[in-house]
Short mmCIF file of C-alpha atoms and ligand atoms in Angstrom, two decimals:
data_model
loop_
_atom_site.label_atom_id
_atom_site.label_comp_id
_atom_site.label_asym_id
_atom_site.label_seq_id
_atom_site.Cartn_x
_atom_site.Cartn_y
_atom_site.Cartn_z
CA MET A 1 8.66 -0.94 9.13
CA ALA A 2 10.87 -3.82 8.07
CA VAL A 3 9.11 -6.21 5.70
CA LEU A 4 8.49 -9.44 7.58
CA SER A 5 10.69 -12.23 6.40
CA ILE A 6 8.78 -15.31 5.26
CA ASN A 7 11.48 -17.47 6.81
CA CYS A 8 10.61 -16.19 10.27
CA PHE A 9 7.55 -18.37 10.23
CA ALA A 10 8.82 -21.66 8.93
CA GLN A 11 6.48 -23.54 11.25
CA THR A 12 2.79 -22.73 11.10
CA SER A 13 2.45 -23.60 14.78
CA GLU A 14 4.30 -20.43 15.82
CA ARG A 15 2.39 -17.41 17.00
CA ILE A 16 3.02 -14.29 14.93
CA PRO A 17 4.75 -11.31 16.56
CA THR A 18 2.88 -8.10 15.80
CA LYS A 19 3.42 -4.39 16.38
CA GLY A 20 0.53 -1.99 16.52
CA TYR A 21 -1.08 0.95 18.25
CA ALA A 22 -3.60 0.18 20.99
CA LEU A 23 -5.96 1.93 23.32
CA TYR A 24 -5.14 1.01 26.90
CA THR A 25 -8.24 2.66 28.36
CA ALA A 26 -11.50 3.97 26.88
CA ASP A 27 -10.54 7.61 27.26
CA GLY A 28 -6.76 7.46 26.81
CA ASP A 29 -4.52 7.91 23.76
CA LEU A 30 -3.56 5.20 21.30
CA LYS A 31 0.03 4.12 21.99
CA PRO A 32 2.50 1.51 20.66
CA TYR A 33 1.67 -2.08 21.62
CA GLU A 34 3.39 -5.38 20.87
CA PHE A 35 1.44 -8.62 20.92
CA THR A 36 1.14 -11.93 19.04
CA ARG A 37 -1.47 -13.28 16.66
CA HIS A 38 -2.59 -16.88 16.39
CA GLU A 39 -0.59 -19.27 14.24
CA ILE A 40 -1.21 -19.53 10.50
CA GLY A 41 -3.79 -22.31 10.04
CA GLU A 42 -4.03 -24.33 6.86
CA ASN A 43 -6.74 -22.01 5.45
CA ASP A 44 -5.11 -18.81 6.71
CA ILE A 45 -3.03 -16.15 5.05
CA LEU A 46 -0.52 -13.85 6.71
CA ILE A 47 -0.78 -10.28 5.44
CA GLU A 48 1.78 -7.52 5.85
CA THR A 49 -0.45 -4.47 6.42
CA LEU A 50 0.21 -1.59 4.03
CA TYR A 51 -2.71 0.74 4.76
CA CYS A 52 -5.56 0.92 7.26
CA GLY A 53 -8.51 3.32 7.10
CA VAL A 54 -9.79 5.18 10.15
CA CYS A 55 -13.52 4.48 10.55
CA HIS A 56 -15.75 6.33 12.99
CA SER A 57 -16.62 2.87 14.36
CA ASP A 58 -13.00 2.56 15.57
CA ILE A 59 -13.64 5.57 17.76
CA HIS A 60 -17.13 4.51 18.93
CA GLN A 61 -15.94 1.05 19.90
CA GLY A 62 -12.59 2.14 21.34
CA ARG A 63 -14.30 4.78 23.48
CA ASN A 64 -16.95 2.35 24.85
CA ASP A 65 -19.74 4.22 23.05
CA TRP A 66 -21.68 1.02 22.36
CA SER A 67 -20.58 -1.42 25.10
CA PRO A 68 -17.64 -1.95 27.48
CA GLN A 69 -14.44 -3.15 25.78
CA THR A 70 -11.40 -5.16 26.83
CA TYR A 71 -8.00 -3.41 26.67
CA PRO A 72 -5.36 -3.15 25.29
CA LEU A 73 -7.44 -2.94 22.12
CA VAL A 74 -6.05 -2.57 18.60
CA VAL A 75 -8.81 -1.26 16.34
CA GLY A 76 -8.91 -0.89 12.53
CA HIS A 77 -11.09 -2.78 10.03
CA GLU A 78 -10.27 -1.19 6.70
CA ILE A 79 -7.13 -3.15 6.00
CA VAL A 80 -5.15 -3.73 2.85
CA GLY A 81 -1.81 -5.42 2.53
CA LYS A 82 0.40 -7.94 0.81
CA VAL A 83 0.13 -11.68 1.34
CA ILE A 84 3.48 -12.88 2.72
CA LYS A 85 2.60 -16.45 3.71
CA THR A 86 -0.18 -18.90 2.91
CA GLY A 87 -1.43 -21.97 4.78
CA ALA A 88 -1.25 -25.39 3.10
CA LYS A 89 -4.88 -25.40 1.87
CA VAL A 90 -5.12 -21.81 0.67
CA THR A 91 -6.30 -21.56 -2.95
CA LYS A 92 -7.50 -17.97 -3.36
CA PHE A 93 -4.19 -16.19 -2.71
CA GLN A 94 -0.53 -16.51 -3.54
CA VAL A 95 2.39 -14.84 -1.82
CA GLY A 96 2.72 -11.33 -3.29
CA ASP A 97 -1.01 -10.79 -3.92
CA TYR A 98 -2.84 -7.81 -2.42
CA ALA A 99 -5.54 -8.76 0.08
CA GLY A 100 -8.14 -6.78 2.00
CA VAL A 101 -9.72 -7.44 5.40
CA GLY A 102 -12.85 -5.68 6.61
CA CYS A 103 -14.98 -5.93 9.73
CA MET A 104 -15.20 -9.74 10.10
CA VAL A 105 -12.55 -12.43 10.44
CA ASN A 106 -14.73 -15.50 11.03
CA SER A 107 -18.23 -16.94 11.28
CA CYS A 108 -19.83 -20.35 11.85
CA ARG A 109 -20.08 -21.15 8.07
CA HIS A 110 -23.17 -23.36 8.49
CA CYS A 111 -26.13 -21.25 9.63
CA GLU A 112 -28.67 -20.10 7.07
CA TYR A 113 -27.04 -16.68 6.70
CA CYS A 114 -23.49 -18.01 6.32
CA GLU A 115 -24.80 -20.38 3.66
CA ALA A 116 -26.46 -17.43 1.95
CA GLU A 117 -23.06 -15.63 2.01
CA GLU A 118 -24.38 -13.03 4.46
CA GLU A 119 -21.83 -13.88 7.14
CA GLN A 120 -22.35 -10.49 8.78
CA TYR A 121 -25.66 -11.87 10.09
CA CYS A 122 -24.19 -15.21 11.27
CA LEU A 123 -26.38 -16.73 13.99
CA ASP A 124 -23.79 -18.92 15.59
CA GLY A 125 -20.37 -17.33 16.00
CA ARG A 126 -19.39 -14.26 14.00
CA VAL A 127 -16.00 -12.86 15.00
CA LEU A 128 -15.43 -9.19 14.29
CA THR A 129 -11.95 -8.03 13.33
CA TYR A 130 -11.26 -6.43 16.70
CA GLY A 131 -12.62 -6.45 20.22
CA ASN A 132 -14.33 -9.83 19.86
CA LYS A 133 -13.75 -13.14 21.62
CA ASP A 134 -12.26 -15.32 18.88
CA ILE A 135 -14.01 -18.62 19.67
CA TYR A 136 -12.09 -20.35 16.88
CA HIS A 137 -8.74 -19.52 18.53
CA GLY A 138 -9.13 -20.28 22.21
CA GLY A 139 -11.25 -17.24 22.99
CA GLU A 140 -8.45 -14.71 22.53
CA LEU A 141 -9.33 -11.09 21.82
CA SER A 142 -9.39 -10.27 18.12
CA GLN A 143 -7.07 -7.36 17.32
CA GLY A 144 -7.42 -5.10 14.30
CA GLY A 145 -5.52 -3.36 11.57
CA TYR A 146 -3.68 -0.49 13.27
CA SER A 147 -0.82 -2.99 13.16
CA ASN A 148 1.83 -4.40 10.86
CA ASN A 149 0.19 -7.75 10.07
CA MET A 150 -3.02 -9.78 10.03
CA VAL A 151 -3.65 -13.54 10.09
CA VAL A 152 -7.00 -14.42 8.60
CA ASP A 153 -8.86 -17.29 6.99
CA GLU A 154 -8.76 -16.71 3.25
CA HIS A 155 -12.58 -16.75 3.16
CA PHE A 156 -12.57 -13.49 5.13
CA ALA A 157 -10.03 -11.76 2.91
CA VAL A 158 -10.92 -10.21 -0.44
CA ILE A 159 -8.77 -10.13 -3.53
CA ILE A 160 -7.56 -6.59 -4.23
CA PRO A 161 -7.05 -6.22 -7.98
CA GLN A 162 -3.45 -5.48 -8.93
CA ASN A 163 -4.56 -2.29 -10.72
CA ALA A 164 -6.33 -0.88 -7.64
CA ASP A 165 -5.19 2.47 -6.28
CA ILE A 166 -3.57 0.89 -3.27
CA GLU A 167 -3.46 4.06 -1.13
CA LYS A 168 -7.21 4.52 -1.45
CA VAL A 169 -8.60 1.02 -1.56
CA ALA A 170 -8.65 0.13 2.17
CA PRO A 171 -11.80 2.13 3.09
CA LEU A 172 -13.80 0.10 0.57
CA MET A 173 -13.57 -2.75 3.10
CA CYS A 174 -15.97 -0.94 5.46
CA ALA A 175 -17.13 2.51 4.28
CA GLY A 176 -17.47 1.07 0.76
CA VAL A 177 -19.42 -2.11 1.39
CA THR A 178 -21.53 -0.63 4.21
CA THR A 179 -23.01 1.89 1.76
CA TYR A 180 -22.86 -0.17 -1.45
CA SER A 181 -24.88 -2.97 0.17
CA PRO A 182 -28.02 -1.05 1.25
CA ILE A 183 -28.02 1.01 -1.96
CA MET A 184 -27.95 -2.17 -4.04
CA HIS A 185 -30.47 -3.96 -1.80
CA ALA A 186 -32.86 -1.02 -2.14
CA GLY A 187 -32.62 -1.35 -5.93
CA ILE A 188 -31.72 2.30 -6.51
CA LYS A 189 -31.94 3.13 -10.19
CA ARG A 190 -31.58 5.99 -12.67
CA GLY A 191 -33.75 8.99 -11.83
CA ASP A 192 -34.63 7.92 -8.26
CA LYS A 193 -34.73 10.86 -5.87
CA ILE A 194 -32.83 9.82 -2.78
CA GLY A 195 -31.06 11.30 0.24
CA ILE A 196 -27.75 10.64 1.97
CA ALA A 197 -27.68 11.88 5.57
CA GLY A 198 -24.23 12.43 7.08
CA PHE A 199 -21.57 13.30 4.53
CA GLY A 200 -18.40 11.84 5.98
CA GLY A 201 -16.40 8.68 5.28
CA LEU A 202 -19.46 6.53 4.58
CA GLY A 203 -21.63 9.31 3.19
CA HIS A 204 -19.22 10.34 0.44
CA MET A 205 -18.94 6.70 -0.70
CA ALA A 206 -22.74 6.38 -0.70
CA LEU A 207 -23.02 9.51 -2.84
CA GLN A 208 -20.58 8.14 -5.40
CA TYR A 209 -22.38 4.78 -5.68
CA ALA A 210 -25.80 6.42 -5.97
CA VAL A 211 -24.57 8.89 -8.61
CA ALA A 212 -23.00 6.02 -10.57
CA LEU A 213 -26.45 4.38 -10.63
CA GLY A 214 -28.02 7.58 -11.97
CA ALA A 215 -29.89 8.63 -8.81
CA LYS A 216 -30.70 12.26 -8.03
CA VAL A 217 -29.11 12.71 -4.63
CA THR A 218 -29.73 15.27 -1.91
CA VAL A 219 -26.99 15.30 0.73
CA PHE A 220 -27.76 16.28 4.35
CA ASP A 221 -25.10 17.41 6.81
CA ILE A 222 -24.76 19.78 9.74
CA THR A 223 -22.32 22.35 8.32
CA ASP A 224 -21.73 24.14 5.04
CA GLU A 225 -18.14 22.96 4.82
CA LYS A 226 -18.68 20.04 2.46
CA ARG A 227 -21.34 21.64 0.24
CA ASP A 228 -19.01 22.28 -2.71
CA GLU A 229 -17.49 18.82 -2.52
CA ALA A 230 -20.93 17.15 -2.48
CA LEU A 231 -22.04 19.09 -5.54
CA ALA A 232 -18.74 18.34 -7.28
CA MET A 233 -19.31 14.62 -6.61
CA GLY A 234 -22.68 14.79 -8.34
CA ALA A 235 -25.26 15.67 -5.65
CA ILE A 236 -28.14 17.74 -7.05
CA ASN A 237 -28.81 19.39 -3.71
CA TYR A 238 -27.03 19.93 -0.38
CA VAL A 239 -28.98 20.67 2.78
CA LYS A 240 -27.51 22.05 5.97
CA VAL A 241 -30.01 20.50 8.37
CA ARG A 242 -29.38 23.12 11.03
CA ASN A 243 -30.84 25.73 8.69
CA GLN A 244 -34.66 25.42 8.80
CA GLU A 245 -35.00 27.37 5.55
CA GLU A 246 -33.11 24.69 3.64
CA LEU A 247 -35.45 21.98 4.95
CA LYS A 248 -38.59 23.59 3.59
CA GLY A 249 -40.50 21.67 0.92
CA LEU A 250 -38.62 18.40 1.38
CA ASN A 251 -41.35 16.37 3.12
CA ASN A 252 -42.81 13.56 1.01
CA THR A 253 -40.24 13.96 -1.81
CA LEU A 254 -37.69 11.12 -1.56
CA CYS A 255 -38.05 7.38 -2.19
CA PHE A 256 -34.96 6.31 -0.23
CA ILE A 257 -32.65 7.83 2.37
CA LEU A 258 -29.46 6.32 3.78
CA SER A 259 -28.46 7.62 7.21
CA THR A 260 -24.78 7.42 8.08
CA ILE A 261 -25.11 9.84 11.02
CA PRO A 262 -22.83 8.86 13.96
CA SER A 263 -24.31 11.09 16.67
CA ALA A 264 -27.66 12.05 18.26
CA TYR A 265 -30.32 13.04 15.71
CA ASP A 266 -34.06 12.81 15.09
CA PRO A 267 -34.74 10.10 12.48
CA MET A 268 -38.30 11.43 12.07
CA LEU A 269 -36.85 14.39 10.18
CA TYR A 270 -35.92 11.93 7.44
CA VAL A 271 -38.96 9.62 7.76
CA ASN A 272 -41.16 12.62 6.99
CA MET A 273 -39.23 13.25 3.77
CA LEU A 274 -40.13 9.79 2.44
CA LYS A 275 -42.86 9.24 -0.11
CA VAL A 276 -45.39 6.37 0.25
CA ASP A 277 -43.43 3.08 0.31
CA GLY A 278 -40.24 5.04 0.82
CA GLU A 279 -37.39 3.53 2.83
CA LEU A 280 -35.01 4.92 5.43
CA ALA A 281 -31.98 2.62 5.62
CA VAL A 282 -29.77 3.28 8.62
CA VAL A 283 -26.10 2.38 8.91
CA GLY A 284 -24.88 5.14 11.25
CA LEU A 285 -24.47 3.87 14.80
CA PRO A 286 -24.55 6.64 17.41
CA ALA A 287 -23.46 5.87 20.97
CA ALA A 288 -25.99 3.77 22.93
CA LYS A 289 -27.03 6.83 24.96
CA ASP A 290 -27.86 8.67 21.69
CA ALA A 291 -29.77 5.83 19.96
CA PRO A 292 -32.26 7.37 17.47
CA LYS A 293 -35.94 7.00 18.40
CA LEU A 294 -38.78 6.34 15.98
CA THR A 295 -42.46 7.22 16.30
CA VAL A 296 -44.02 4.13 14.77
CA THR A 297 -47.39 5.74 14.11
CA ALA A 298 -45.66 8.35 11.96
CA LEU A 299 -44.52 5.62 9.57
CA GLY A 300 -47.97 5.77 7.93
CA GLY A 301 -47.66 5.73 4.17
CA ARG A 302 -46.03 2.30 4.39
CA ARG A 303 -42.68 3.88 5.06
CA LYS A 304 -40.03 1.36 6.04
CA VAL A 305 -37.04 1.80 8.32
CA TRP A 306 -34.27 -0.79 8.39
CA PHE A 307 -30.75 -1.16 9.68
CA SER A 308 -27.95 -2.66 7.64
CA VAL A 309 -24.64 -4.12 8.82
CA ILE A 310 -21.60 -4.01 6.47
CA GLY A 311 -22.04 -6.75 3.81
CA GLY A 312 -21.17 -10.41 3.35
CA MET A 313 -17.80 -11.54 1.98
CA LYS A 314 -19.18 -12.09 -1.53
CA GLU A 315 -20.69 -8.61 -1.50
CA THR A 316 -17.47 -7.10 -0.12
CA GLN A 317 -15.56 -8.61 -3.04
CA GLU A 318 -18.25 -7.28 -5.38
CA THR A 319 -17.89 -3.80 -3.83
CA VAL A 320 -14.12 -3.80 -4.34
CA ASP A 321 -14.39 -5.07 -7.93
CA TYR A 322 -17.18 -2.61 -8.82
CA SER A 323 -15.38 0.33 -7.23
CA VAL A 324 -12.00 -0.37 -8.84
CA LYS A 325 -13.62 -0.96 -12.23
CA ASN A 326 -15.60 2.29 -12.03
CA GLY A 327 -12.86 4.37 -10.38
CA ILE A 328 -14.94 4.90 -7.22
CA TYR A 329 -12.60 5.59 -4.32
CA PRO A 330 -12.72 7.55 -1.09
CA LYS A 331 -11.02 10.91 -0.86
CA VAL A 332 -8.21 10.10 1.53
CA GLU A 333 -5.66 11.86 3.71
CA ILE A 334 -2.67 9.58 4.28
CA ILE A 335 -1.19 9.88 7.77
CA PRO A 336 1.61 8.22 9.72
CA ILE A 337 0.42 6.18 12.72
CA GLN A 338 2.06 8.72 15.04
CA GLN A 339 -0.70 11.20 14.08
CA ILE A 340 -3.56 8.86 14.97
CA ASN A 341 -4.67 10.63 18.16
CA GLU A 342 -4.94 13.97 16.36
CA ALA A 343 -6.73 12.22 13.48
CA TRP A 344 -9.36 10.75 15.83
CA LYS A 345 -9.99 14.18 17.28
CA ASN A 346 -10.43 15.60 13.79
CA VAL A 347 -12.93 12.87 12.85
CA VAL A 348 -15.03 13.65 15.93
CA ASP A 349 -14.78 17.40 15.20
CA GLY A 350 -15.77 16.93 11.56
CA LYS A 351 -12.44 18.11 10.17
CA VAL A 352 -11.57 15.21 7.86
CA HIS A 353 -12.28 15.32 4.12
CA PHE A 354 -13.12 12.42 3.95
CA ARG A 355 -11.16 9.44 5.25
CA TYR A 356 -7.86 9.17 7.06
CA VAL A 357 -5.78 6.23 5.92
CA ILE A 358 -2.77 5.18 8.00
CA ASP A 359 0.40 4.37 6.08
CA MET A 360 1.52 1.35 8.05
CA GLN A 361 5.11 1.71 6.83
CA SER A 362 5.30 4.49 9.44
CA LEU A 363 5.01 1.90 12.21
CA LYS A 364 8.60 1.39 13.26
P1 LIG B 401 -17.70 10.27 9.78
O1 LIG B 401 -17.44 10.96 11.05
O2 LIG B 401 -16.64 10.19 8.75
O3 LIG B 401 -18.98 10.92 9.04
C1 LIG B 401 -20.16 11.27 9.70
C2 LIG B 401 -20.77 12.47 9.02
O4 LIG B 401 -22.06 12.73 9.60
C3 LIG B 401 -19.95 13.74 9.17
O5 LIG B 401 -19.91 14.42 7.93
C4 LIG B 401 -20.75 14.53 10.20
O6 LIG B 401 -20.59 15.93 10.06
C5 LIG B 401 -22.17 14.14 9.84
N1 LIG B 401 -23.13 14.38 10.89
C6 LIG B 401 -22.95 14.36 12.24
N2 LIG B 401 -24.11 14.60 12.87
C7 LIG B 401 -25.06 14.80 11.91
C8 LIG B 401 -26.44 15.12 11.93
N3 LIG B 401 -27.12 15.26 13.08
N4 LIG B 401 -27.07 15.26 10.76
C9 LIG B 401 -26.43 15.12 9.58
N5 LIG B 401 -25.09 14.83 9.50
C10 LIG B 401 -24.43 14.66 10.65
O7 LIG B 401 -18.20 8.80 10.18
P2 LIG B 401 -18.21 7.46 9.28
O8 LIG B 401 -18.77 7.80 7.97
O9 LIG B 401 -16.91 6.77 9.40
O10 LIG B 401 -19.25 6.55 10.11
C11 LIG B 401 -20.60 6.95 10.21
C12 LIG B 401 -21.36 6.04 11.15
O11 LIG B 401 -21.54 4.76 10.53
C13 LIG B 401 -20.67 5.76 12.48
O12 LIG B 401 -21.66 5.78 13.51
C14 LIG B 401 -20.12 4.37 12.31
O13 LIG B 401 -19.97 3.69 13.52
C15 LIG B 401 -21.21 3.75 11.48
N6 LIG B 401 -20.82 2.54 10.75
C16 LIG B 401 -21.75 1.55 10.65
C17 LIG B 401 -21.48 0.41 9.94
C18 LIG B 401 -22.52 -0.64 9.76
O14 LIG B 401 -22.19 -1.76 9.37
N7 LIG B 401 -23.77 -0.34 10.03
C19 LIG B 401 -20.15 0.20 9.34
C20 LIG B 401 -19.29 1.34 9.43
C21 LIG B 401 -19.60 2.47 10.14
P3 LIG B 401 -19.25 16.65 10.61
O15 LIG B 401 -18.15 16.15 9.77
O16 LIG B 401 -19.50 18.10 10.40
O17 LIG B 401 -19.14 16.26 12.04
ZN1 LIG B 402 -15.96 0.80 9.73
#
């Protein structure tokens, strides 16, 4: 990919030509797509994309698992790149800095949650990075990071430290913050016995954060394939949930469980493992037809179940800073964009250890 010349965009009123890979239908392949992004506003930065992580949400949303989408759709919300132009009022970034973009590109900025820096819960106009009507730019469809550039308000970009491992940092923008946030909100501390259900892109980040806090972590997954890796990352126990023998004796033993499971499952399996006042935090988002079902009367013992959505911009910056400082990164497989369809299949089939990251230089 040729590096975009800054001089191409001398006037901020010009739309930005962009190359990417898009889905044209819910069940088709991702294929090359050329489009334009909105002009660079005075608070916006233009980023040349270097890497973009492949999140299971890309697949759920692209395949209409949650709700019908508009096509062509460019997904991707684990984006890292280099700032190549800044709007007149930008203060946080300079040309040449590394910047990251996650799952949101705008919000109302004035509701109680925006003011509390929890923009992910904005009441009045959150715009997700792709597949959303961008009400701040004429209602156009937001398009994501499987592409060579991004234009975003600096508030919705995080500073990527210059010493970050740039090939691995992109997944922190979603897999990182989505697991860091509930673990921190739950107040996990040294010695706590907790569980991580689903040991994929999100799950292996959750394990690393929990281990860094000193928790004793049991990992739950459906195969044996990642057992050694979980133990090597610091889990004290690994349970293959399809083996009834391994589930014995676990009820009423854990104070917190984070579910990152992306497909149909019975959440009561995990509720029953919680101690009194224990919490099941859910971030995994199965397809609408597979939505997990709770039996409320079985929550006796003051067990709590809550759902968490990514994290606010302040918390996303905190996640990146904490992770880089403590050397917490995803295990990544770098792929060229031309392998994206095979990569999606592998994610669905459970064959990725643990996150694909697209090298956007491959996008010619
Ligand atoms: P991955 O596919 O990388 O990981 C999912 C893991 O769960 C895999 O290891 C998979 O096993 C395992 N798994 C599947 N079914 C079960 C089961 N019944 N019990 C235990 N483990 C199971 O997905 P991601 O980590 O990228 O995403 C996970 C989910 O989180 C997705 O639904 C995604 O949409 C959602 N998400 C939610 C966010 C939020 O803000 N709430 C943000 C980002 C993602 P195997 O590999 O063998 O198939
Ligand atoms: Zn994601």
